[in-house]
Short mmCIF file of C-alpha atoms and ligand atoms in Angstrom, two decimals:
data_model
loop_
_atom_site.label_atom_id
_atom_site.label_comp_id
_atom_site.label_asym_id
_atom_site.label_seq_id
_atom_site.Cartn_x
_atom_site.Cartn_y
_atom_site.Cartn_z
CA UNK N 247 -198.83 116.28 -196.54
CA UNK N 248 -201.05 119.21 -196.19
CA UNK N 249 -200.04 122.81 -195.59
CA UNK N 250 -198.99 123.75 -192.26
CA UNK N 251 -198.02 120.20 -191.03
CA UNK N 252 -194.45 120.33 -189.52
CA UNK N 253 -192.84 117.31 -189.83
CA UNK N 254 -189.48 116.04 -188.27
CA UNK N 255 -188.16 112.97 -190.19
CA UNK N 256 -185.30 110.98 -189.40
CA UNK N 257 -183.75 113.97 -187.86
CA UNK N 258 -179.74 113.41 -186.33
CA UNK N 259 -177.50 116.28 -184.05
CA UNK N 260 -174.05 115.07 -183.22
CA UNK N 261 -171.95 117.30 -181.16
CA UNK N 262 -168.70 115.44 -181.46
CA UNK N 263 -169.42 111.73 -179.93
CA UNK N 264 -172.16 112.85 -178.64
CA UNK N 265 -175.58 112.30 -180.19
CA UNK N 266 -178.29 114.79 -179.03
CA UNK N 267 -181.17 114.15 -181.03
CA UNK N 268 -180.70 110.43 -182.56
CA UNK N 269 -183.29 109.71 -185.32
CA UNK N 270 -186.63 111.73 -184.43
CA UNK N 271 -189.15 111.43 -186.71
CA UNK N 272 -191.93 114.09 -185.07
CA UNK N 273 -195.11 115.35 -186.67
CA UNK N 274 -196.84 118.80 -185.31
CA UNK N 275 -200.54 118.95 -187.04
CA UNK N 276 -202.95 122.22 -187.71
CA UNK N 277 -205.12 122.51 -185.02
CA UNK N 278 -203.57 120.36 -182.43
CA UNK N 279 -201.07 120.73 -179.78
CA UNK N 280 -197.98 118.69 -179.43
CA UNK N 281 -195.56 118.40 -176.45
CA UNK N 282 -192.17 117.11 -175.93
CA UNK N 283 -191.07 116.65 -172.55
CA UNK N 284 -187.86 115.10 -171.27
CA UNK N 285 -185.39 114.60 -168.35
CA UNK N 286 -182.39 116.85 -168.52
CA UNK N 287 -180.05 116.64 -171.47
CA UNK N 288 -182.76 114.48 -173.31
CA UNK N 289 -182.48 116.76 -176.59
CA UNK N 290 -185.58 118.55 -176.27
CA UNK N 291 -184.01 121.80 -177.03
CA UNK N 292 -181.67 120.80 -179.68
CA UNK N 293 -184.82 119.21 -181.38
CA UNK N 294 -186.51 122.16 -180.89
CA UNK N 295 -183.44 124.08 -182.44
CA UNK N 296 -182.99 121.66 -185.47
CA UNK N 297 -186.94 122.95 -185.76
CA UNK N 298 -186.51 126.45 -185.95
CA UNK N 299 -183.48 126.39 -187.32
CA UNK N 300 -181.33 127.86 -185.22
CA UNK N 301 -179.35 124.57 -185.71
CA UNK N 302 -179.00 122.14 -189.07
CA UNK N 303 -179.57 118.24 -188.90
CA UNK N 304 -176.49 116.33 -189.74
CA UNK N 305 -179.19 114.13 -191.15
CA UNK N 306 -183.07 114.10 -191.93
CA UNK N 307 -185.25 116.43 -192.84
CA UNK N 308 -187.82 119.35 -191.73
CA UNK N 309 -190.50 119.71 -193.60
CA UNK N 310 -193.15 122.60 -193.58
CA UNK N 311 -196.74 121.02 -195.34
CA UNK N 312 -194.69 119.30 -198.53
CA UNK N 313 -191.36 121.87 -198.47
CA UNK N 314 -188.02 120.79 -197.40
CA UNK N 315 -187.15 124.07 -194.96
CA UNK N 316 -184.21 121.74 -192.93
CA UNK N 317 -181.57 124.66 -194.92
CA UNK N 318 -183.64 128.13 -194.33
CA UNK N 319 -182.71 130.48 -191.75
CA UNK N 320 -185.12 130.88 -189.03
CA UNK N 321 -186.57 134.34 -190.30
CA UNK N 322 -187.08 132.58 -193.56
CA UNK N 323 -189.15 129.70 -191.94
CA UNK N 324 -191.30 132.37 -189.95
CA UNK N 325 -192.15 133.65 -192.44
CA UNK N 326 -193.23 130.49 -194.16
CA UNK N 327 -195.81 130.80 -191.25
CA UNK N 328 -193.32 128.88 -188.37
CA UNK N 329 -193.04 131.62 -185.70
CA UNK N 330 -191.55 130.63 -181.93
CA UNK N 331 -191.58 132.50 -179.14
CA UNK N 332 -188.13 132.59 -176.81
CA UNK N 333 -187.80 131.06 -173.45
CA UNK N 334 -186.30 135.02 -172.35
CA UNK N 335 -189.29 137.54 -174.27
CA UNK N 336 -187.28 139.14 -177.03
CA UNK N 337 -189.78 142.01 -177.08
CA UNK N 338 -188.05 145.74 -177.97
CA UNK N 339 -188.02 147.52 -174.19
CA UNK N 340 -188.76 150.24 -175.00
CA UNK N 341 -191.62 150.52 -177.21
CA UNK N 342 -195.24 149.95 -176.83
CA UNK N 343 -197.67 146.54 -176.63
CA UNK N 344 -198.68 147.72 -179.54
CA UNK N 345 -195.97 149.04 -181.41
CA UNK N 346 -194.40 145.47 -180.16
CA UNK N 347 -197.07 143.59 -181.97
CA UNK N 348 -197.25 145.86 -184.99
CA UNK N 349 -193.38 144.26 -185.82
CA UNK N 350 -195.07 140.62 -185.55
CA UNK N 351 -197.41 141.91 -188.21
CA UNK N 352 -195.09 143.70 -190.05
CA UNK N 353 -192.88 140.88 -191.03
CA UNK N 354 -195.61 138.61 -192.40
CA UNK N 355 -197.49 141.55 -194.73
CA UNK N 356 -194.17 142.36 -195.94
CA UNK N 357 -193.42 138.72 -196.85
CA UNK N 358 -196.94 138.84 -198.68
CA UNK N 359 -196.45 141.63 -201.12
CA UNK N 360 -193.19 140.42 -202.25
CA UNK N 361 -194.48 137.17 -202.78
CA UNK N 362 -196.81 138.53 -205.04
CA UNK N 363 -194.12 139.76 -207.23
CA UNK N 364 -192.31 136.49 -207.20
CA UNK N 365 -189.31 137.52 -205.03
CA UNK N 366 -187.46 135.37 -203.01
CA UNK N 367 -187.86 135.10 -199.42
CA UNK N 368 -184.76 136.69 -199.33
CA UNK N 369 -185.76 139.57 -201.16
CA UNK N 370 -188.87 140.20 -199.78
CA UNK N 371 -187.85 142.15 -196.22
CA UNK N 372 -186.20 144.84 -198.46
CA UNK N 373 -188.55 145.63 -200.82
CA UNK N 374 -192.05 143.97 -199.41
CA UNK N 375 -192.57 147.04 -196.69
CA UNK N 376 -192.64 149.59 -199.44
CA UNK N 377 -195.00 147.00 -201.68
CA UNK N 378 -197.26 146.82 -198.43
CA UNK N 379 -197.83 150.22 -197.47
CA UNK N 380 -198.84 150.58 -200.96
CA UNK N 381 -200.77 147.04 -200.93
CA UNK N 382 -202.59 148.31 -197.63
CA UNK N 383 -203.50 151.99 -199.43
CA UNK N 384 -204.98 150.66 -202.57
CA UNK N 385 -206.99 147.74 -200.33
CA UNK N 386 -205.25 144.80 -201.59
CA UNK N 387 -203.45 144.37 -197.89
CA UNK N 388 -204.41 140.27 -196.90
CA UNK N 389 -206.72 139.95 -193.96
CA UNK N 390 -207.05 143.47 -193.56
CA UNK N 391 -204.95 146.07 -192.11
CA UNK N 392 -202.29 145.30 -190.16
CA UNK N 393 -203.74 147.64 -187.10
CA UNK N 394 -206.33 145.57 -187.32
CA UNK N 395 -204.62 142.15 -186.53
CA UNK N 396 -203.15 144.13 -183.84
CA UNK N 397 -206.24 145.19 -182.20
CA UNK N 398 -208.09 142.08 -182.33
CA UNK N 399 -204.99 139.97 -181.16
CA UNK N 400 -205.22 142.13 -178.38
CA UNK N 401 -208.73 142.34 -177.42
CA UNK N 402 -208.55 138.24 -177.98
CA UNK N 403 -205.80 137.73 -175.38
CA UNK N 404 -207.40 140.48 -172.80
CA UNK N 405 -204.71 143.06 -173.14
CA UNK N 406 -206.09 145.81 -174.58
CA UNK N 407 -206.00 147.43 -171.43
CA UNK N 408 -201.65 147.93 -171.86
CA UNK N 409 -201.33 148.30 -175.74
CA UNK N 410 -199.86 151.98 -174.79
CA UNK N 411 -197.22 150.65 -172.06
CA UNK N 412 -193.92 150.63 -172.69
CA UNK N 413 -192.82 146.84 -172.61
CA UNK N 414 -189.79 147.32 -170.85
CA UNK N 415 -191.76 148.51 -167.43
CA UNK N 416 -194.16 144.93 -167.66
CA UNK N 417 -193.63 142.06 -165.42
CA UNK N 418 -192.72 138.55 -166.21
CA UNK N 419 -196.15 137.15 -166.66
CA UNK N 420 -197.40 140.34 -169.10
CA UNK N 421 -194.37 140.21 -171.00
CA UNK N 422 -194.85 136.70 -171.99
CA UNK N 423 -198.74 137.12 -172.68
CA UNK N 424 -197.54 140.07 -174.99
CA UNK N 425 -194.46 137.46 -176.75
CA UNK N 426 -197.06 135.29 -177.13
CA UNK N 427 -199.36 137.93 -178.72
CA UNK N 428 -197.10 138.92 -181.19
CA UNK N 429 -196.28 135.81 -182.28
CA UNK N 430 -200.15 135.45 -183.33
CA UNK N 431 -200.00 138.43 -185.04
CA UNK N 432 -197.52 136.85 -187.59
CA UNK N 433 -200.60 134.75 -188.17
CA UNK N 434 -198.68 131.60 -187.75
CA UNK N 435 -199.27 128.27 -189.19
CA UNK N 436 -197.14 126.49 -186.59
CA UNK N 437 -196.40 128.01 -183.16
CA UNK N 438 -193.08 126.51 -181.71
CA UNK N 439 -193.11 127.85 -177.78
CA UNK N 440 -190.18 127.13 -175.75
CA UNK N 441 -191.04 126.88 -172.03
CA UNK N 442 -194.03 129.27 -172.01
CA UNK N 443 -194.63 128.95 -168.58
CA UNK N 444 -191.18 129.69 -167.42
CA UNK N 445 -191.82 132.68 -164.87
CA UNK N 446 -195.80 132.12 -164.62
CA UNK N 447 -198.11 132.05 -161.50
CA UNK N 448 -200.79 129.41 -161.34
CA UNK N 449 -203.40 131.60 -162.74
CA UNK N 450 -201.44 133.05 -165.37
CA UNK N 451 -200.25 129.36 -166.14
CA UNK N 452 -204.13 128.64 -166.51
CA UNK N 453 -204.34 131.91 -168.59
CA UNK N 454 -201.79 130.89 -170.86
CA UNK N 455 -203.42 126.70 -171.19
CA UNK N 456 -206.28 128.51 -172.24
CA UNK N 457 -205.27 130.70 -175.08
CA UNK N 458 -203.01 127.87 -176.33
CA UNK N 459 -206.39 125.55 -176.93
CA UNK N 460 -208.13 129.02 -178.14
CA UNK N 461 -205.45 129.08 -180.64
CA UNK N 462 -205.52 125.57 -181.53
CA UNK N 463 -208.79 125.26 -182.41
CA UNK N 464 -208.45 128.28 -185.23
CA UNK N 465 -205.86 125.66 -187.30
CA UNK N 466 -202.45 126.60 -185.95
CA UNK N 467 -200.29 123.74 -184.86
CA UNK N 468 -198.58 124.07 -181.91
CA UNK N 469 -195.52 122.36 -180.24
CA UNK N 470 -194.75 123.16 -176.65
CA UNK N 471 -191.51 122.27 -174.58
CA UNK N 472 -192.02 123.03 -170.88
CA UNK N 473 -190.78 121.89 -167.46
CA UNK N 474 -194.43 122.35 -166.27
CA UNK N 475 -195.06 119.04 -167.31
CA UNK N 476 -198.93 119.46 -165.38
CA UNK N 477 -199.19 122.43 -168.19
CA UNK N 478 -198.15 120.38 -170.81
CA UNK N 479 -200.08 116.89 -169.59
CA UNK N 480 -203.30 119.23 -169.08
CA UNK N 481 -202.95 120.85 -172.51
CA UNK N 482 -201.70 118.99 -175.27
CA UNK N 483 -203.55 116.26 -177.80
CA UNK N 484 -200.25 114.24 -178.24
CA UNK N 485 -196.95 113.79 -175.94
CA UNK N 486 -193.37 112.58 -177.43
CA UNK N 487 -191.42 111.82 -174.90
CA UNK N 488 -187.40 112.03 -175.35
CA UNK N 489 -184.69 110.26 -173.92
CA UNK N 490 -181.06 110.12 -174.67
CA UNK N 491 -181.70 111.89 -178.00
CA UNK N 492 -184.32 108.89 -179.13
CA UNK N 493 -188.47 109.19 -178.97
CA UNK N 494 -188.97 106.72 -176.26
CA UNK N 495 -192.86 107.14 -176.71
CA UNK N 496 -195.39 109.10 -178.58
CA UNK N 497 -199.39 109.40 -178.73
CA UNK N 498 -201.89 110.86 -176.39
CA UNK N 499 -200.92 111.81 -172.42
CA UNK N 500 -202.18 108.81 -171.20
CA UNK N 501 -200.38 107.05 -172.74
CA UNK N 502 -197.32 108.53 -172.75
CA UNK N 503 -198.03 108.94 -169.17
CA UNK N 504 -198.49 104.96 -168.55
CA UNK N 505 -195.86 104.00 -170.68
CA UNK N 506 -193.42 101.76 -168.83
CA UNK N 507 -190.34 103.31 -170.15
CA UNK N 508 -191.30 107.05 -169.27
CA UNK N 509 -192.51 105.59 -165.95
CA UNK N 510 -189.25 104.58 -164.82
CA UNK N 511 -186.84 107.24 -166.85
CA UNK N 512 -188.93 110.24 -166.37
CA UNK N 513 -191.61 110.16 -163.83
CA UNK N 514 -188.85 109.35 -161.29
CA UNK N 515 -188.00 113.05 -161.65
CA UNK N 516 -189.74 115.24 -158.19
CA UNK N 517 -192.68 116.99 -160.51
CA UNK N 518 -193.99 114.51 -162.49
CA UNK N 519 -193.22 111.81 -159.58
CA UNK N 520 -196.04 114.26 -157.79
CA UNK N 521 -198.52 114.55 -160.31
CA UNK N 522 -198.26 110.30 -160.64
CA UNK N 523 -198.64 110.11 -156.81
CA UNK N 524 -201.56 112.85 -157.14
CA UNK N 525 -203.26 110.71 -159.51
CA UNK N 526 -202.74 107.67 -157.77
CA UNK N 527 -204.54 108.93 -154.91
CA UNK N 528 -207.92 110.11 -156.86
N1 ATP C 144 -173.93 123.24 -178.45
C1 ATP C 144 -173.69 122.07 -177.85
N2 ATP C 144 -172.46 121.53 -177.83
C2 ATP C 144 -172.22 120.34 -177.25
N3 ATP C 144 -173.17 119.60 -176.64
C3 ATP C 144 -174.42 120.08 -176.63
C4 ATP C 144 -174.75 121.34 -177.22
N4 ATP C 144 -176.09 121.56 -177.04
C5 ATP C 144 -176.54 120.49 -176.36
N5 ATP C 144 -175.57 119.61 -176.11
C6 ATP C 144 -175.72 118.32 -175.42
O1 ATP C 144 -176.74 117.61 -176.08
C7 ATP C 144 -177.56 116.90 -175.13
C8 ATP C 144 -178.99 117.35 -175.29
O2 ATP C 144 -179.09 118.69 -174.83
P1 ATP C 144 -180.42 119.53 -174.89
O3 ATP C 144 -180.11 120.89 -174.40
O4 ATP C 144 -181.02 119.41 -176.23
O5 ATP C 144 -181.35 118.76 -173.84
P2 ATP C 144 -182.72 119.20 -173.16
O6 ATP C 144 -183.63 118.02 -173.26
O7 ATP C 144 -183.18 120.47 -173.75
O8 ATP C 144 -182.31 119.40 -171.64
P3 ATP C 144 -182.89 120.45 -170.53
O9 ATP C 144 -184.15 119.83 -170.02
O10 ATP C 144 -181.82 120.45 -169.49
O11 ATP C 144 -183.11 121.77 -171.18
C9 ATP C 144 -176.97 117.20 -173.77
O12 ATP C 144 -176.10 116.13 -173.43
C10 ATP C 144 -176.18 118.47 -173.98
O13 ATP C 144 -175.10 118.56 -173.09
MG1 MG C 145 -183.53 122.39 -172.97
#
């Protein structure tokens, strides 16, 4: 399996009797985005966590392109090039766009230079941001300066406008543009978003569907888990759909959307049930 191909297999979560996420086997590919939608309780986040790694599998594996990261911490696997943005922004109030997205940058130059000496992951946030600065000074810095990821993330996204306000003063929408900006300035592999559109207008929704397929179609793989199931119909290339903890169906909306079982389990619920009816109607 290539690099940057995230890959659930066979993954199990048991919380006591309880089975949360029962045997997904999941595959997120470079340049393509992936949803998972769900009724309430189907396991959507605790997949998500097994993922990241906030939690650990009882059984399966993630892999990341042909390494088995199911045991690193989540700042090891993003890192590894699998960043996620939070469902609340976890930007730092009080300090600039910029200065915001400069950390996002930070942590993957960092990781570089200490890879070049052959330290562990581990090892590399203490010692990689001296090796950088002095990477960066003698020109060796990969894909050019950090400022300048900065900038052009933010020119890309159409925010150059803020990069000098304070974070803490945005509202909802401009928060999550800027979460989502420095997330691509970790020049991610794999972007794992957890409800991206929580808090969005319709036009910043739009916004937002549009700088996911920009993204995409650079090579990053993307997995999105949102309630705005029009956002994440409208957006994606494939669809799992989850249920009790199991993959009830998987492959393009369509047919996701048409398949009998998420007919009757999911689209019963009030937003999809509208977007069916909507469709119906046409
Ligand atoms: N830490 C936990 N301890 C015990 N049970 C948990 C825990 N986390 C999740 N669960 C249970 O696991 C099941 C799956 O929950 P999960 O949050 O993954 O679903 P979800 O699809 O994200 O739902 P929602 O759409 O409501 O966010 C639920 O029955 C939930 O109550
Ligand atoms: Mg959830």
């Amino acid at each position: 399996m290539s690099r940057g191909v995230l890959q659930g297999v066979g993954l199990v979560r048991r919380y006591g009797g309880l089975t949360a996420v029962d045997h997904v086997d999941l595959v997120a590919p470079p340049g393509m985005i992936t949803g998972l939608i769900g009724p309430n309780g189907a396991g959507k986040s605790t997949l998500f966590s097994l993922l990241t790694g906030v939690e650990q599998p009882d059984e399966g594996q993630v892999l990341l392109g042909t390494t088995d990261i199911s045991r690193m911490r989540p700042d090891i696997r993003s890192r590894r090039g699998l960043v996620q943005t939070f469902q609340v922004p976890s930007l730092f109030p009080t300090l600039t766009v910029a200065d915001n997205l400069l950390v996002g940058a930070e942590n993957r130059r960092r990781d570089y230079a200490g890879g070049l000496l052959g330290l562990s992951a581990q090892g590399r946030g203490r010692v990689g941001r001296t090796l950088a600065g002095l990477l960066e000074r003698t020109g060796l810095a990969p894909k050019g300066p950090v400022d300048q990821v900065v900038e052009e993330v933010l020119a890309s996204l159409g925010l150059s406008d803020i990069r000098d306000t304070v974070a803490g003063t945005l509202p909802t929408g401009a928060l999550r543009l800027v979460e989502f900006a420095r997330a691509l300035c970790a020049q991610p592999d794999v972007l794992l978003l957890d409800e991206p559109a929580s808090g969005l207008d319709n036009a910043e929704t739009a916004k937002l569907a549009q700088l996911l397929r920009q993204t995409a179609a650079r090579g990053v793989g993307i997995l999105i888990v949102d309630h705005d199931v029009d956002l994440v119909f409208s957006v994606v290339d494939q669809v799992y759909a989850m249920v009790g903890g199991k993959v009830v169906a998987s492959g393009d909306p369509q047919t996701v959307r048409d398949d009998p079982t998420v007919r009757s389990v999911y689209l019963a619920q009030a937003p999809l049930a509208a977007a069916g009816q909507a469709q119906e109607k046409s």
